[in-house]
PDB file of C-alpha atoms in Angstrom:
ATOM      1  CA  UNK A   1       0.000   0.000   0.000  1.00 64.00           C
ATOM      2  CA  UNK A   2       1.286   3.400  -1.094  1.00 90.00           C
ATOM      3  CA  UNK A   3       1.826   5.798   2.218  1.00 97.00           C
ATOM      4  CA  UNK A   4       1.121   8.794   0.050  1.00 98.00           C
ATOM      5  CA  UNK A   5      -1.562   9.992  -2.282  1.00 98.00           C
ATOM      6  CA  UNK A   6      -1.724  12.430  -4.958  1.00 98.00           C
ATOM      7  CA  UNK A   7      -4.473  15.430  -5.016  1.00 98.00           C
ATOM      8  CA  UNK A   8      -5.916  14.164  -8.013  1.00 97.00           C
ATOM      9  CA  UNK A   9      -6.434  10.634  -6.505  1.00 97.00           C
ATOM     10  CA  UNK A  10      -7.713  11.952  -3.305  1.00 98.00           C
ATOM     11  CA  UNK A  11     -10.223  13.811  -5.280  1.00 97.00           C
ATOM     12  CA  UNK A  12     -11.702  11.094  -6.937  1.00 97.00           C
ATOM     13  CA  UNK A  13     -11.554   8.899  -3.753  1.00 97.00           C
ATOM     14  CA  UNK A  14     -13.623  11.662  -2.029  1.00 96.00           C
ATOM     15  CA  UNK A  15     -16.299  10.755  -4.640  1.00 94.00           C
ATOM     16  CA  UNK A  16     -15.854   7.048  -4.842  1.00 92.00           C
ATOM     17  CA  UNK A  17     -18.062   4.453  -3.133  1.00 91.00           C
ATOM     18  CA  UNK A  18     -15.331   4.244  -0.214  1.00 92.00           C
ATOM     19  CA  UNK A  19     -13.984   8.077   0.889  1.00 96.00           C
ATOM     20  CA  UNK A  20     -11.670   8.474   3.659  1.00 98.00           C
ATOM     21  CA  UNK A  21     -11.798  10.240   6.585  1.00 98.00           C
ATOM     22  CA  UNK A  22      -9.991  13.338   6.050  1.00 98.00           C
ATOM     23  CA  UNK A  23      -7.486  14.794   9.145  1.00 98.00           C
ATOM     24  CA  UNK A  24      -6.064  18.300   9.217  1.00 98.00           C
ATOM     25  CA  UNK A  25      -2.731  18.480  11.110  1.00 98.00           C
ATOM     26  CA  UNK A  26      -1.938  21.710  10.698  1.00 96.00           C
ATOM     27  CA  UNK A  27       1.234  22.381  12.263  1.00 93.00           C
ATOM     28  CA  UNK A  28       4.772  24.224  12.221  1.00 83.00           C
ATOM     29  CA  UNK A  29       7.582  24.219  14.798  1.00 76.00           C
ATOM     30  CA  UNK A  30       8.158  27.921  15.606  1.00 64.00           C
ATOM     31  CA  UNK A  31      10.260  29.953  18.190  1.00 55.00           C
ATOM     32  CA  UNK A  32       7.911  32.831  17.530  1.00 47.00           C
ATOM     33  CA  UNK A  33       7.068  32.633  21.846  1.00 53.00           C
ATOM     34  CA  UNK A  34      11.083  33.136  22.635  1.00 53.00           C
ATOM     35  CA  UNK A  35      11.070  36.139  19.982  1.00 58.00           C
ATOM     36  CA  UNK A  36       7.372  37.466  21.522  1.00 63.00           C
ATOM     37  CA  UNK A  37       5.255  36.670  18.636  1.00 66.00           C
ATOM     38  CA  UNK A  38       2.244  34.865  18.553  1.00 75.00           C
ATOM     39  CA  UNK A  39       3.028  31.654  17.742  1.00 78.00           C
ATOM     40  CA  UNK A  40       1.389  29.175  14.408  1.00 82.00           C
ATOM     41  CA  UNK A  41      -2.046  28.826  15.161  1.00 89.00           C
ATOM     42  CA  UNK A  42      -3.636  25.672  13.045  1.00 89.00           C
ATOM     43  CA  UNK A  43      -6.890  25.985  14.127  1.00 94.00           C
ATOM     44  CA  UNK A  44      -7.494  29.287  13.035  1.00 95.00           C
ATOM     45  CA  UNK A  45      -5.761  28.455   9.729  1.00 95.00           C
ATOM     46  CA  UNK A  46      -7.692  25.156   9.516  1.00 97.00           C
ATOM     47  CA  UNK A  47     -10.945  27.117   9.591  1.00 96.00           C
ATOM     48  CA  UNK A  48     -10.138  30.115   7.262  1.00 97.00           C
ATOM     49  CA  UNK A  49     -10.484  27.111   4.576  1.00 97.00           C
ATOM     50  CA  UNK A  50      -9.866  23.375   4.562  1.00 98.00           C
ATOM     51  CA  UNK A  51     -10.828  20.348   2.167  1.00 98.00           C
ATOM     52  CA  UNK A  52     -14.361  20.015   2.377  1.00 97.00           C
ATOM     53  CA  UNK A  53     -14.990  17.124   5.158  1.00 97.00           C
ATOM     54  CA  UNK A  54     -11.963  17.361   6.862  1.00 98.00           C
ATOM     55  CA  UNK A  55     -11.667  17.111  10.875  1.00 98.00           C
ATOM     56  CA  UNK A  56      -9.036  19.473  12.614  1.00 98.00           C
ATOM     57  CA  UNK A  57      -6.181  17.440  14.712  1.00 98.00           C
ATOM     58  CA  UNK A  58      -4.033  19.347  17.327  1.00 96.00           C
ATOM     59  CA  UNK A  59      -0.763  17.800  17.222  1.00 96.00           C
ATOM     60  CA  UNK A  60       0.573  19.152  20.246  1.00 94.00           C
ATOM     61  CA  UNK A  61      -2.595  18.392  22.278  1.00 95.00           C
ATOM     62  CA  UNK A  62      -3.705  14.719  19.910  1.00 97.00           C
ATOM     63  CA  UNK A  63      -0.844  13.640  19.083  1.00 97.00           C
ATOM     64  CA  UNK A  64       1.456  14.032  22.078  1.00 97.00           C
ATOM     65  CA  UNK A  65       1.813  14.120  25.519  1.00 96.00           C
ATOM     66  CA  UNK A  66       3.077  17.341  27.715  1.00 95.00           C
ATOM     67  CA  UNK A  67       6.601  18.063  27.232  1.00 93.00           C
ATOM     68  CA  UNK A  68       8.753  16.900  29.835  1.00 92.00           C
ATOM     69  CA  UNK A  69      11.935  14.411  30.534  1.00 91.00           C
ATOM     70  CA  UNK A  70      10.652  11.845  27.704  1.00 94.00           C
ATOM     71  CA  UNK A  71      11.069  15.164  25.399  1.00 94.00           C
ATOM     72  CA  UNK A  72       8.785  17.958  23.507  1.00 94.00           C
ATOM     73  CA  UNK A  73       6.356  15.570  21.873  1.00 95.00           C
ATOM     74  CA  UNK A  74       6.179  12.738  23.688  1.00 97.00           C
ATOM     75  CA  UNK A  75       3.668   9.725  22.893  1.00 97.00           C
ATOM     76  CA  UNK A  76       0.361  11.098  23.960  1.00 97.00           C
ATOM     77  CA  UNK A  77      -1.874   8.654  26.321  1.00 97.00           C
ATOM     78  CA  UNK A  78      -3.167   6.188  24.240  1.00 96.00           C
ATOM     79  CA  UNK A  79      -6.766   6.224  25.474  1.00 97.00           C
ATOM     80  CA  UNK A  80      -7.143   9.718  24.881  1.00 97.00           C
ATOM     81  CA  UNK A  81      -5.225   9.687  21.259  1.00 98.00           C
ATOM     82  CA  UNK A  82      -7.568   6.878  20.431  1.00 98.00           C
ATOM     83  CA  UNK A  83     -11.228   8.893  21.458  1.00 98.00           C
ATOM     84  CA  UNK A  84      -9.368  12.375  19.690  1.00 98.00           C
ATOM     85  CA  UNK A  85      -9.151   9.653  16.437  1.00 98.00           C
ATOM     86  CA  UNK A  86     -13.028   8.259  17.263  1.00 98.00           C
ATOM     87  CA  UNK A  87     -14.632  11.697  17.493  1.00 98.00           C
ATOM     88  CA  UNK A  88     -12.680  12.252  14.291  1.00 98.00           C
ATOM     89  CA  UNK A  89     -14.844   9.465  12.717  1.00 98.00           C
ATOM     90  CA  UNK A  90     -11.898   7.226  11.943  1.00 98.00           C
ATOM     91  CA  UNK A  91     -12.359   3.730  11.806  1.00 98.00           C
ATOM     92  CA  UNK A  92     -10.676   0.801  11.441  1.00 95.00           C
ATOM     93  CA  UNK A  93     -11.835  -0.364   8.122  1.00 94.00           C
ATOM     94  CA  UNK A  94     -12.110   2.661   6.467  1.00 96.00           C
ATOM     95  CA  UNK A  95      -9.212   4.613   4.877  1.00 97.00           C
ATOM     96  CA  UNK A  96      -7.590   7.936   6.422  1.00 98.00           C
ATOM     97  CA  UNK A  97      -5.904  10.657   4.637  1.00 98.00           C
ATOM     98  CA  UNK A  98      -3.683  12.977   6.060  1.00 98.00           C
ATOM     99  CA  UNK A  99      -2.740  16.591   5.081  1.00 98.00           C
ATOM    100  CA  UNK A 100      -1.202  19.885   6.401  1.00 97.00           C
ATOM    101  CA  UNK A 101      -0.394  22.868   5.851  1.00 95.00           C
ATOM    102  CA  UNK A 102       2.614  21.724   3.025  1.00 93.00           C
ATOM    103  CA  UNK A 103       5.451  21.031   5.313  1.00 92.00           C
ATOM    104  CA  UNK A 104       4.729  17.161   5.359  1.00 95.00           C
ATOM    105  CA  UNK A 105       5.659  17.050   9.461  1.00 95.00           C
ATOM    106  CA  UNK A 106       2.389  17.268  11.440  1.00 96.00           C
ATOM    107  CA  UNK A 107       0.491  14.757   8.863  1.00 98.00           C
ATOM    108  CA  UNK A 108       2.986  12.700   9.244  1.00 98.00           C
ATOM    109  CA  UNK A 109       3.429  12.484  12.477  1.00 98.00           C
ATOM    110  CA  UNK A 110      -0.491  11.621  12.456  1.00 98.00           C
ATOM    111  CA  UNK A 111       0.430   8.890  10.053  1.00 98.00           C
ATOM    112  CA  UNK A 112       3.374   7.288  12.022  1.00 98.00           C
ATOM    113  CA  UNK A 113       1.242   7.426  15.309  1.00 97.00           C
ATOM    114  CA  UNK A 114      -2.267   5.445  13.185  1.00 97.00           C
ATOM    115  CA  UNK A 115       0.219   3.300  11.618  1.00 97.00           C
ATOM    116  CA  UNK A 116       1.722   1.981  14.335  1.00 97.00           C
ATOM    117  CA  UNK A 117      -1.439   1.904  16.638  1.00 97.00           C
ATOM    118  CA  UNK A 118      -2.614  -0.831  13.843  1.00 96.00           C
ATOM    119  CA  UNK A 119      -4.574   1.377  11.289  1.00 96.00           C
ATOM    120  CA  UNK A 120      -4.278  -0.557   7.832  1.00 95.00           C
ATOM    121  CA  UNK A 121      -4.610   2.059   5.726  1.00 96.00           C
ATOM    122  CA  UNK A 122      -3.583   5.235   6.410  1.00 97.00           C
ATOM    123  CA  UNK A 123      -1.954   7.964   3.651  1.00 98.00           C
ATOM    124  CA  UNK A 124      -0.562  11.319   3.625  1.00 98.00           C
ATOM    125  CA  UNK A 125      -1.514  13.843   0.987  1.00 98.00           C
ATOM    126  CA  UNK A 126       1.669  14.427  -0.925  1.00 98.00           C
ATOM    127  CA  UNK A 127       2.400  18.280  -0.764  1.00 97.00           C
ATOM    128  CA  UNK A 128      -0.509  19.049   1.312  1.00 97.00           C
ATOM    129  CA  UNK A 129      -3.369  21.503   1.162  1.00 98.00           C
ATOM    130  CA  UNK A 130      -0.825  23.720  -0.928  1.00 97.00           C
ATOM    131  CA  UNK A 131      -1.292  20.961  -3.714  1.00 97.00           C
ATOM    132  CA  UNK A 132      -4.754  20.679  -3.329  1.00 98.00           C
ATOM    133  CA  UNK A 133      -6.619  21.960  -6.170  1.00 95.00           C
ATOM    134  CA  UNK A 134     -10.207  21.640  -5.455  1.00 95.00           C
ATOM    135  CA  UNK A 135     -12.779  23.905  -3.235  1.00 96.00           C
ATOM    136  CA  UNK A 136     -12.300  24.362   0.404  1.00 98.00           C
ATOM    137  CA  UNK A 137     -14.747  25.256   2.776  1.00 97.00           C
ATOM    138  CA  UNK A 138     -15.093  26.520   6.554  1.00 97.00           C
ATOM    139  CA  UNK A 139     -18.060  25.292   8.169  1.00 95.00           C
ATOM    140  CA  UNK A 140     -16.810  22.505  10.800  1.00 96.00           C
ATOM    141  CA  UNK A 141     -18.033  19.288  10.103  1.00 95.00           C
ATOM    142  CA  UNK A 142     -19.216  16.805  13.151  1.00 94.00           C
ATOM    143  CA  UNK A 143     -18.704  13.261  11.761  1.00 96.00           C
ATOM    144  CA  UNK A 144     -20.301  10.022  13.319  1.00 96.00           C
ATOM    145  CA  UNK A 145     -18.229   8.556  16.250  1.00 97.00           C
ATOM    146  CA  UNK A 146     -15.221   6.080  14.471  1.00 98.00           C
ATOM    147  CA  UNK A 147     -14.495   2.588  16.022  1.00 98.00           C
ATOM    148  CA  UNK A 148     -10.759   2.976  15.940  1.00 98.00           C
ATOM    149  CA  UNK A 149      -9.035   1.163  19.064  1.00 97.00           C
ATOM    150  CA  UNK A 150      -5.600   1.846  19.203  1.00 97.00           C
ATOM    151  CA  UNK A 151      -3.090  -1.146  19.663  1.00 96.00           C
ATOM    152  CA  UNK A 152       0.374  -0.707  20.006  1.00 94.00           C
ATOM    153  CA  UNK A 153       2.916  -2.447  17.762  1.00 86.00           C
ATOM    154  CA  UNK A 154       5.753  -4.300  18.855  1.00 68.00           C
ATOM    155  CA  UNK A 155       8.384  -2.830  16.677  1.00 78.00           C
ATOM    156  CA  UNK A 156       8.709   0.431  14.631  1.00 94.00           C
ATOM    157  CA  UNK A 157       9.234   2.567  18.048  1.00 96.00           C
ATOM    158  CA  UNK A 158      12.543   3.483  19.591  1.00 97.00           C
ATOM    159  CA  UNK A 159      13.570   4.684  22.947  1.00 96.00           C
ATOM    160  CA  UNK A 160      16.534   6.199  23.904  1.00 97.00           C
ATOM    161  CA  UNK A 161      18.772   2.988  24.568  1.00 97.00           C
ATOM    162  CA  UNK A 162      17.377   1.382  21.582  1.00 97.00           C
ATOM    163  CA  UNK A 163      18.386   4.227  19.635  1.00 98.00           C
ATOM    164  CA  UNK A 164      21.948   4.264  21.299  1.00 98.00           C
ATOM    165  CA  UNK A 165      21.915   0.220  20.211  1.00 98.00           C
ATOM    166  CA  UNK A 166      20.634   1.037  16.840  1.00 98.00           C
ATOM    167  CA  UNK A 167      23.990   3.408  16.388  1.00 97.00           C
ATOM    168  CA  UNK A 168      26.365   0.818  16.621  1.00 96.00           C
ATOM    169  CA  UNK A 169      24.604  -2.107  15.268  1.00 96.00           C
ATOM    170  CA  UNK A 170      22.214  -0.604  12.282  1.00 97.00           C
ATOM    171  CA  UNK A 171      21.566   3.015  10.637  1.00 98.00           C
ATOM    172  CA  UNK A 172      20.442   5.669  12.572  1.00 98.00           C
ATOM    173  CA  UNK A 173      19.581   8.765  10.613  1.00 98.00           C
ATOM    174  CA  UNK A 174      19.184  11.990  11.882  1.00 98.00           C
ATOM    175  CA  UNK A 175      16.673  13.956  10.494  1.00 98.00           C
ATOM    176  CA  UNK A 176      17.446  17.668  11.500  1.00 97.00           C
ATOM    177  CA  UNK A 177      19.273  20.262  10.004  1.00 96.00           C
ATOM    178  CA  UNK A 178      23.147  19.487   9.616  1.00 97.00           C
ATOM    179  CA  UNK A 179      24.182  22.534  11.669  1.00 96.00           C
ATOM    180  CA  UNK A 180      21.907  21.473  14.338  1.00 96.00           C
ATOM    181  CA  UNK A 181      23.518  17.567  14.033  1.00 97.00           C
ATOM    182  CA  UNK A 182      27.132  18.895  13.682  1.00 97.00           C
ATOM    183  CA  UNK A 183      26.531  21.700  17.112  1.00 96.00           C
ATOM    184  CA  UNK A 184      27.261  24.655  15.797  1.00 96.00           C
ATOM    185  CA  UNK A 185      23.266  25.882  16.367  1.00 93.00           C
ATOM    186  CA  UNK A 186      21.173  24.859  19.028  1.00 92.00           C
ATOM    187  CA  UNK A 187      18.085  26.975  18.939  1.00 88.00           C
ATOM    188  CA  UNK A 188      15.863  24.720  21.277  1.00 88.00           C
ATOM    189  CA  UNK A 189      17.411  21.933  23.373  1.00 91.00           C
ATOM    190  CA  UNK A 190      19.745  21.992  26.449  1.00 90.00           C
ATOM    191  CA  UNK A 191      23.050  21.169  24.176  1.00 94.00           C
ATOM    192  CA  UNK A 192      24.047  20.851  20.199  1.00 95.00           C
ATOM    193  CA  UNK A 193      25.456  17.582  18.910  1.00 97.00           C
ATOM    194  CA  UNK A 194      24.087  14.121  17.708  1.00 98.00           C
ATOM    195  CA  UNK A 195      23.887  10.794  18.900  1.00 98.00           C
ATOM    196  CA  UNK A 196      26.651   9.103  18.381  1.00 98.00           C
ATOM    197  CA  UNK A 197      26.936   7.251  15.424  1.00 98.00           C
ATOM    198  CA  UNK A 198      24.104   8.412  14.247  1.00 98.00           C
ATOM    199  CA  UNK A 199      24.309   9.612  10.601  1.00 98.00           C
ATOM    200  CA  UNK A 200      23.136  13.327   9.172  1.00 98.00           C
ATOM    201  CA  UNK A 201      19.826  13.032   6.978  1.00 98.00           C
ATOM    202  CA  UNK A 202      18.156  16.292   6.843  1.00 98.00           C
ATOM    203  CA  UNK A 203      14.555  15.577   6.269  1.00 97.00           C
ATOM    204  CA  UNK A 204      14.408  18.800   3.461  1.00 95.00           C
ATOM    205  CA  UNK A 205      16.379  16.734   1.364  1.00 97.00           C
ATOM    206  CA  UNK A 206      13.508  14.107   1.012  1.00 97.00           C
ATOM    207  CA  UNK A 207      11.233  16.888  -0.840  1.00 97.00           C
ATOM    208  CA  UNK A 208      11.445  18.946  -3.965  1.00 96.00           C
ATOM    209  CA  UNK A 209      11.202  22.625  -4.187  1.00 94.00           C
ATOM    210  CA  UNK A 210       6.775  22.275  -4.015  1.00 93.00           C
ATOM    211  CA  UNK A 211       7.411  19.715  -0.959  1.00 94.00           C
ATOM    212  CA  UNK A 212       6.271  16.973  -2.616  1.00 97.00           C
ATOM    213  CA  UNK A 213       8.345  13.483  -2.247  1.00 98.00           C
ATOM    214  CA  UNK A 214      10.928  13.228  -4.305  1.00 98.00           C
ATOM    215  CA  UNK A 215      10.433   9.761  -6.696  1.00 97.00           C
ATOM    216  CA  UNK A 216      10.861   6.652  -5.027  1.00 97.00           C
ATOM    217  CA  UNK A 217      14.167   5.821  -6.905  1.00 97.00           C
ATOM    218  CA  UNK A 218      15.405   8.507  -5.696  1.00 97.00           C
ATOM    219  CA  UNK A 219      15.081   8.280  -2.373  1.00 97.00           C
ATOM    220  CA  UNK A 220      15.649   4.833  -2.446  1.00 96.00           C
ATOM    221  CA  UNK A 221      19.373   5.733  -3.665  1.00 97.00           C
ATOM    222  CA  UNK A 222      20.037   8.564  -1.219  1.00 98.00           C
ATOM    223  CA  UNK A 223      19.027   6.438   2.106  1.00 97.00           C
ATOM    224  CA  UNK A 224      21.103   2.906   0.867  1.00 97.00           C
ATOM    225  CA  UNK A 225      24.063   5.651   0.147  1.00 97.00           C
ATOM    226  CA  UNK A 226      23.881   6.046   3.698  1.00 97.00           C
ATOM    227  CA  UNK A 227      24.122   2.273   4.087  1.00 96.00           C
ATOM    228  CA  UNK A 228      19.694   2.233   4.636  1.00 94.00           C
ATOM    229  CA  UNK A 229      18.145  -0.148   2.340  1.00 83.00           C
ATOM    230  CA  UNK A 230      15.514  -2.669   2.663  1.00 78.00           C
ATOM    231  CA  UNK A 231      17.058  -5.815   5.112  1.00 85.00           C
ATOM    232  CA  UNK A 232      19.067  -3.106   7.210  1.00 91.00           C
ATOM    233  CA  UNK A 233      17.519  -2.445  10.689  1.00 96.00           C
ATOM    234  CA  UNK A 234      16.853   1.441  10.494  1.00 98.00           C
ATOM    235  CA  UNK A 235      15.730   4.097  13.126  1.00 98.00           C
ATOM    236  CA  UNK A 236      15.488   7.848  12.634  1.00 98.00           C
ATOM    237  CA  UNK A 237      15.548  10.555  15.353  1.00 98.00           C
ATOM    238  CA  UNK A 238      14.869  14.203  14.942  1.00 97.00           C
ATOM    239  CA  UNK A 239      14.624  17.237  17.778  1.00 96.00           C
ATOM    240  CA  UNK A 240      10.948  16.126  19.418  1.00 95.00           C
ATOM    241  CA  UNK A 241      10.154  13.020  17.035  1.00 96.00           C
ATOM    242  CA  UNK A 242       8.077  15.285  14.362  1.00 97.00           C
ATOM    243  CA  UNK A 243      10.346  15.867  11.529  1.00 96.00           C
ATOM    244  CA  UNK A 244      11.835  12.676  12.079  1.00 98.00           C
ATOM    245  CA  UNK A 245       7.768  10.955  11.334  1.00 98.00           C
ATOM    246  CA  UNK A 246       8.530  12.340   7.953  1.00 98.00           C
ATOM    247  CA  UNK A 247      11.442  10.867   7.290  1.00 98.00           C
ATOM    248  CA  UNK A 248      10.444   7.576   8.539  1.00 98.00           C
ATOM    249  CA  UNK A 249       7.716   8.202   5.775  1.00 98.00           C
ATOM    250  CA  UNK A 250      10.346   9.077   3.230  1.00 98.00           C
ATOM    251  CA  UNK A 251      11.227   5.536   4.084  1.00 97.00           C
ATOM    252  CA  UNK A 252       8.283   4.027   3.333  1.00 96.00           C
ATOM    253  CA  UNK A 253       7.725   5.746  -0.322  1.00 97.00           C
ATOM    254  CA  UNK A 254      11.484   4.185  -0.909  1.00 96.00           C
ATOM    255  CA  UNK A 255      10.526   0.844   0.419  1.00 95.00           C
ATOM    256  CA  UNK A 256      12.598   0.865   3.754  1.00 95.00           C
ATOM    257  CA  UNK A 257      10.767  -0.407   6.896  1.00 95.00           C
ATOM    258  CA  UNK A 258      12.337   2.223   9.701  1.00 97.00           C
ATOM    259  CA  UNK A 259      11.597   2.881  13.274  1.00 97.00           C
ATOM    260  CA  UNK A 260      10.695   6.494  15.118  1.00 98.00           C
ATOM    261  CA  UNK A 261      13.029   7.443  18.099  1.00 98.00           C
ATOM    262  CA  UNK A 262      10.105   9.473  19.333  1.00 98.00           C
ATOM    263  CA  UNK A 263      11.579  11.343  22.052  1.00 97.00           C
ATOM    264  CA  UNK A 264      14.318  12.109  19.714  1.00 98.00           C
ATOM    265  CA  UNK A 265      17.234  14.759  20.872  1.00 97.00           C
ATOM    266  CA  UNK A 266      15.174  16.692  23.061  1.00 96.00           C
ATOM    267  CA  UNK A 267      15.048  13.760  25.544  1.00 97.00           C
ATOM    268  CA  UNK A 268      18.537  12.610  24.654  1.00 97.00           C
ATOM    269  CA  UNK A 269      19.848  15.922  25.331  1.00 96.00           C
ATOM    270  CA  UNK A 270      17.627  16.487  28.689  1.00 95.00           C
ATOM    271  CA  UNK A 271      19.989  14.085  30.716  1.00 95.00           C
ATOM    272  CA  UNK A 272      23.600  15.085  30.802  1.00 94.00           C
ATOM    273  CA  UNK A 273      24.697  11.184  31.436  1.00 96.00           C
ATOM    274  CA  UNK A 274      24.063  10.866  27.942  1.00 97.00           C
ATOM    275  CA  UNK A 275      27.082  11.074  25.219  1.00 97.00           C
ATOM    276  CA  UNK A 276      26.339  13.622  22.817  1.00 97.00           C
ATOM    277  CA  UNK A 277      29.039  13.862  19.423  1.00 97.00           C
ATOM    278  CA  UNK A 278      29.768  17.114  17.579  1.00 97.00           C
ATOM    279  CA  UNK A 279      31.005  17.848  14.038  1.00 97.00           C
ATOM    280  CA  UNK A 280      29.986  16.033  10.854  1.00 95.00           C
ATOM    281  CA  UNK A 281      31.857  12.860  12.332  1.00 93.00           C
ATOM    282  CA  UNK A 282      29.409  10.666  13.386  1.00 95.00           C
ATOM    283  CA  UNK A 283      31.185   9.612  15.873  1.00 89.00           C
TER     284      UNK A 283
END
C-alpha cells in the first residue's frame, strides 16, 4: 500500500463508493514565543479554509503528551489519542488521509502514530493543502463517532537505549538540520550535537522545491548511500520526534521499513549522562 496519495487521486476517492476520513494536522515548529510573537495557530488556519470534510487534529494536544523528561512531543496517552481519532470518525476499516499545511511534518506524524497503533490504511496527501486543487470550505463538520481502538505495535518505536543500540549495530539517521547535528546551532534543546553514530539526513532533502516526495528511486538511492536499504535495521531521530515521522515516511515511499526514536534529541539531550558527538563525524 502506497503511504502517500496524490491530489488528483484523493479527489476522486472523495467521490468514490469508499472516501476516507480526512485529518487536518496543521502544524509548524516555531520559536515565535522566545522572539514574543504569537506563535502558528492551526486551528485558526484550519478554519479560514480546509478540504471540504476534513476534521481538525491538534498535534501538540492529539498527538502528544506534555513536554517533559521523555522530550517535547512525547507519545500522547493512548486512550485519549484513540477517542481524539473516534470523534474524528476514523475507523478501522475505512481509509484515512492525512494533510497539512505543506510542510509534510504534522500529517505525518499523524500517520506514524495510526500506523503503528494498527490502522491498515492510512496515507498522507503528498504536498498538502498547498497541492490541493479543489474547493475548500469553513463550516466545521461533526462526523459520526469512528471505532478505531488503538493497539500498540511491537516494533517500529525506539527509545533512547534502543536508539543508542541502533547506532552501533544498524543506521540511525538523523533527520534535522546538519548545523543542528554537527553543534554549531542549538536553537531549542539543552546542548548541540548528535547521537553518536548516528548519521546526518536532513529531512528537506527528502522533498522537492513544491514539498512533494521526491520519486521513489530517488530516495531509495540517497538512504542505501547512507548504508539504509531494505534488510538493514533502520531508526530515525529528529529534535521532538516530528520531523523525524517524515522521514520515517520518506522511508516508506522508498521501500525501507524504519523505526521512530520518538523522544528524539530533546530527551537525549535532557539528561547530561548521555554522550552527545559534535562535528559532521558521526562519531
Amino acid at each position: 500500500m502506497n503511504a502517500i496519495i496524490s491530489a488528483s487521486e484523493l479527489a476522486s476517492e472523495l467521490t468514490g463508493e469508499k472516501p476516507p476520513v480526512l485529518l487536518d494536522v496543521r502544524w509548524q515548529l516555531t520559536l515565535a514565543k522566545a522572539a514574543g510573537e504569537p506563535p502558528f495557530d492551526g486551528r485558526t488556519a484550519y478554519e479560514a479554509g480546509h478540504i471540504p470534510g476534513a476534521v481538525y487534529i491538534d498535534l501538540d494536544r492529539e498527538l502528544a503528551g506534555a513536554p517533559g523528561a521523555r522530550g517535547r512531543h512525547p507519545l500522547p496517552d493512548l486512550a485519549e489519542f484513540g477517542a481524539a481519532m473516534r470523534r474524528a470518525g476514523v475507523s478501522s476499516a475505512a481509509p484515512v488521509v492525512v494533510y497539512d499545511g505543506g510542510q509534510g511534518w504534522g500529517a505525518a506524524r499523524a500517520w506514524w502514530l495510526l500506523r503503528w497503533t494498527g490502522h491498515p490504511d492510512v496515507r498522507v496527501l503528498d504536498g498538502g493543502l498547498p497541492a490541493w486543487e479543489g474547493p475548500l470550505e469553513t463550516s466545521v463538520p461533526t462526523p459520526a463517532e469512528g471505532d478505531f481502538e488503538p493497539a500498540p505495535g511491537a516494533t517500529g518505536q525506539l527509545d533512547a537505549e534502543g536508539a543508542a543500540a541502533l547506532a552501533r549495530s544498524g543506521v540511525l539517521l538523523d533527520a534535522r538540520a546538519g548545523e543542528r547535528y554537527r553543534g554549531e546551532v542549538e536553537p531549542i534543546d539543552p546542548v548541540g550535537g548528535h547521537i553518536p553514530g548516528a548519521l546526518s539526513a536532513p529531512t528537506n532533502e527528502n522533498v522537492g522545491p513544491d514539498g512533494r516526495f521526491l520519486p521513489a528511486e530517488e530516495l531509495g538511492a540517497r538512504f542505501k548511500a547512507l548504508g539504509a536499504s531494505e534488510g538493514t535495521e533502520v531508526g530515525v531521530y529528529c529534535g521532538s520526534g516530528v520531523s523525524a515521522a517524515h522521514e520515517v515516511l520518506a522511508l516508506a515511499v522508498a521501500g525501507i521499513p524504519a523505526a521512530l526514536y520518538v523522544g528524539s534529541w530533546s530527551e537525549w539531550s535532557s539528561d547530561p549522562s548521555r554522550p552527545v558527538a559534535v562535528g559532521p563525524d558521526p562519531q
